[in-house]
mmCIF file of C-alpha atoms in Angstrom:
data_model
loop_
_atom_site.group_PDB
_atom_site.id
_atom_site.type_symbol
_atom_site.label_atom_id
_atom_site.label_comp_id
_atom_site.label_asym_id
_atom_site.label_seq_id
_atom_site.Cartn_x
_atom_site.Cartn_y
_atom_site.Cartn_z
ATOM 1 C CA MET A 1 0.630 18.201 -21.055
ATOM 2 C CA ALA A 2 1.719 18.394 -17.414
ATOM 3 C CA ARG A 3 -0.852 17.402 -14.845
ATOM 4 C CA VAL A 4 -1.690 19.523 -11.804
ATOM 5 C CA LEU A 5 -1.152 17.818 -8.461
ATOM 6 C CA LYS A 6 -3.945 18.071 -5.915
ATOM 7 C CA ASN A 7 -2.130 16.127 -3.167
ATOM 8 C CA LYS A 8 1.558 15.400 -2.803
ATOM 9 C CA GLU A 9 2.574 13.924 0.521
ATOM 10 C CA LEU A 10 6.025 12.371 0.763
ATOM 11 C CA ILE A 11 7.254 11.026 4.089
ATOM 12 C CA ASN A 12 10.898 9.937 4.305
ATOM 13 C CA THR A 13 10.815 9.623 0.506
ATOM 14 C CA ARG A 14 11.779 11.764 -2.451
ATOM 15 C CA LEU A 15 10.948 11.649 -6.148
ATOM 16 C CA ALA A 16 13.339 12.434 -8.987
ATOM 17 C CA ALA A 17 10.647 14.624 -10.571
ATOM 18 C CA ASN A 18 7.470 16.375 -9.466
ATOM 19 C CA TYR A 19 5.103 13.392 -9.686
ATOM 20 C CA GLY A 20 7.024 10.515 -11.198
ATOM 21 C CA GLY A 21 10.349 8.982 -12.056
ATOM 22 C CA TRP A 22 12.718 7.310 -9.636
ATOM 23 C CA MET A 23 11.718 7.071 -5.975
ATOM 24 C CA TYR A 24 14.326 7.191 -3.198
ATOM 25 C CA CYS A 25 14.458 6.438 0.516
ATOM 26 C CA ASP A 26 15.456 9.641 2.361
ATOM 27 C CA LYS A 27 17.503 7.805 5.002
ATOM 28 C CA CYS A 28 19.830 5.638 2.884
ATOM 29 C CA ASP A 29 19.298 7.451 -0.452
ATOM 30 C CA GLU A 30 18.726 4.091 -2.174
ATOM 31 C CA ASN A 31 16.482 3.806 -5.215
ATOM 32 C CA ILE A 32 13.319 1.946 -4.166
ATOM 33 C CA GLY A 33 11.383 2.034 -7.438
ATOM 34 C CA TYR A 34 10.118 3.912 -10.456
ATOM 35 C CA LEU A 35 6.748 5.634 -10.841
ATOM 36 C CA CYS A 36 5.540 5.999 -14.440
ATOM 37 C CA TYR A 37 4.605 9.654 -15.065
ATOM 38 C CA SER A 38 1.553 9.473 -17.279
ATOM 39 C CA THR A 39 -0.183 6.156 -16.627
ATOM 40 C CA TYR A 40 -1.276 6.308 -12.986
ATOM 41 C CA ASP A 41 -4.040 8.502 -11.583
ATOM 42 C CA ARG A 42 -3.543 8.076 -7.836
ATOM 43 C CA LEU A 43 -0.944 6.372 -5.644
ATOM 44 C CA LYS A 44 -0.847 5.490 -1.960
ATOM 45 C CA LEU A 45 2.310 3.633 -0.975
ATOM 46 C CA LYS A 46 3.624 2.765 2.486
ATOM 47 C CA TYR A 47 6.892 0.879 2.760
ATOM 48 C CA LYS A 48 9.709 -0.231 5.011
ATOM 49 C CA CYS A 49 13.142 0.095 3.424
ATOM 50 C CA GLN A 50 15.940 -2.425 4.010
ATOM 51 C CA CYS A 51 17.700 0.307 6.045
ATOM 52 C CA GLY A 52 14.776 0.340 8.526
ATOM 53 C CA ASN A 53 13.290 3.631 7.342
ATOM 54 C CA GLN A 54 9.511 3.753 7.014
ATOM 55 C CA GLY A 55 8.208 5.981 4.264
ATOM 56 C CA SER A 56 5.091 6.778 2.316
ATOM 57 C CA VAL A 57 3.882 8.455 -0.861
ATOM 58 C CA PHE A 58 0.445 9.885 -1.607
ATOM 59 C CA LEU A 59 -0.141 11.517 -4.988
ATOM 60 C CA ASP A 60 -3.258 12.447 -6.913
ATOM 61 C CA PHE A 61 -4.246 15.115 -9.422
ATOM 62 C CA GLU A 62 -6.833 17.855 -9.956
ATOM 63 C CA ASP A 63 -8.324 15.816 -12.808
ATOM 64 C CA SER A 64 -8.189 12.423 -11.043
ATOM 65 C CA GLN A 65 -11.315 10.360 -11.577
ATOM 66 C CA ILE A 66 -12.980 8.109 -9.026
ATOM 67 C CA GLY A 67 -11.698 4.665 -9.914
ATOM 68 C CA LYS A 68 -13.328 1.285 -9.545
ATOM 69 C CA GLU A 69 -12.114 -1.524 -7.293
ATOM 70 C CA CYS A 70 -10.447 -4.324 -9.210
ATOM 71 C CA ASP A 71 -9.851 -7.875 -7.988
ATOM 72 C CA ASP A 72 -7.322 -8.572 -10.759
ATOM 73 C CA GLU A 73 -3.627 -8.754 -9.991
ATOM 74 C CA LEU A 74 -1.173 -6.329 -11.521
ATOM 75 C CA VAL A 75 0.722 -7.940 -14.416
ATOM 76 C CA ILE A 76 4.528 -7.927 -14.474
ATOM 77 C CA VAL A 77 6.000 -6.835 -17.808
ATOM 78 C CA LYS A 78 9.777 -6.227 -17.890
ATOM 79 C CA ASN A 79 9.897 -5.718 -14.079
ATOM 80 C CA ARG A 80 7.085 -3.120 -14.160
ATOM 81 C CA LEU A 81 3.754 -3.648 -12.431
ATOM 82 C CA CYS A 82 1.187 -3.052 -15.174
ATOM 83 C CA CYS A 83 -2.582 -2.752 -15.507
ATOM 84 C CA SER A 84 -4.077 -6.167 -16.253
ATOM 85 C CA LYS A 85 -6.605 -4.663 -18.678
ATOM 86 C CA ASP A 86 -4.303 -2.735 -21.043
ATOM 87 C CA ASN A 87 -0.743 -3.637 -19.900
ATOM 88 C CA GLU A 88 0.012 0.049 -19.154
ATOM 89 C CA PRO A 89 3.123 0.210 -16.940
ATOM 90 C CA LEU A 90 2.265 1.889 -13.620
ATOM 91 C CA ILE A 91 5.115 1.395 -11.167
ATOM 92 C CA THR A 92 8.255 -0.609 -10.474
ATOM 93 C CA ILE A 93 8.982 -1.633 -6.882
ATOM 94 C CA LEU A 94 12.552 -2.772 -6.266
ATOM 95 C CA GLU A 95 11.649 -5.559 -3.855
ATOM 96 C CA LYS A 96 15.294 -6.283 -3.016
ATOM 97 C CA LYS A 97 15.489 -2.751 -1.524
ATOM 98 C CA ILE A 98 12.183 -2.901 0.376
ATOM 99 C CA MET A 99 11.343 -5.216 3.286
ATOM 100 C CA SER A 100 7.595 -4.710 2.983
ATOM 101 C CA TYR A 101 5.061 -2.448 1.311
ATOM 102 C CA LYS A 102 1.369 -1.790 0.920
ATOM 103 C CA MET A 103 0.175 -0.023 -2.211
ATOM 104 C CA ILE A 104 -3.038 1.208 -3.807
ATOM 105 C CA ILE A 105 -2.618 2.511 -7.360
ATOM 106 C CA THR A 106 -5.184 3.607 -9.950
ATOM 107 C CA CYS A 107 -4.695 3.201 -13.700
ATOM 108 C CA LYS A 108 -5.363 6.481 -15.499
ATOM 109 C CA SER A 109 -6.657 4.945 -18.728
ATOM 110 C CA CYS A 110 -9.232 2.472 -17.352
ATOM 111 C CA GLY A 111 -9.755 3.621 -13.740
ATOM 112 C CA SER A 112 -8.990 0.229 -12.191
ATOM 113 C CA ILE A 113 -7.830 0.436 -8.569
ATOM 114 C CA TYR A 114 -5.198 -2.174 -7.722
ATOM 115 C CA LYS A 115 -4.086 -3.179 -4.233
ATOM 116 C CA LYS A 116 -0.804 -4.962 -3.610
ATOM 117 C CA GLU A 117 0.967 -5.916 -0.412
ATOM 118 C CA LYS A 118 4.212 -7.710 0.342
#
């Protein structure tokens, strides 16, 4: 069942689909990552692309729950950043395309809020 977005703010960024799929830099049109459709509950991402563009993504849903802060690191499984509690894939960041980023992402199944910065 499709989820209903409450907030969708994309700055200098576009998504292949409404709230998931491939993410692209608007300036150079390069693929910067992949957002898994059904496993995240909320995403805040700020990044600087290799082309110099600065972009951001903020997405959450009508049924998003208040998550709980988590000190655990995201686990890497087949290049995807996954929840450390259930290995659910959340997002892929193509680090060779991005100079730096700061991300806060919430796992839909367990509510863990992960923070990652590079």
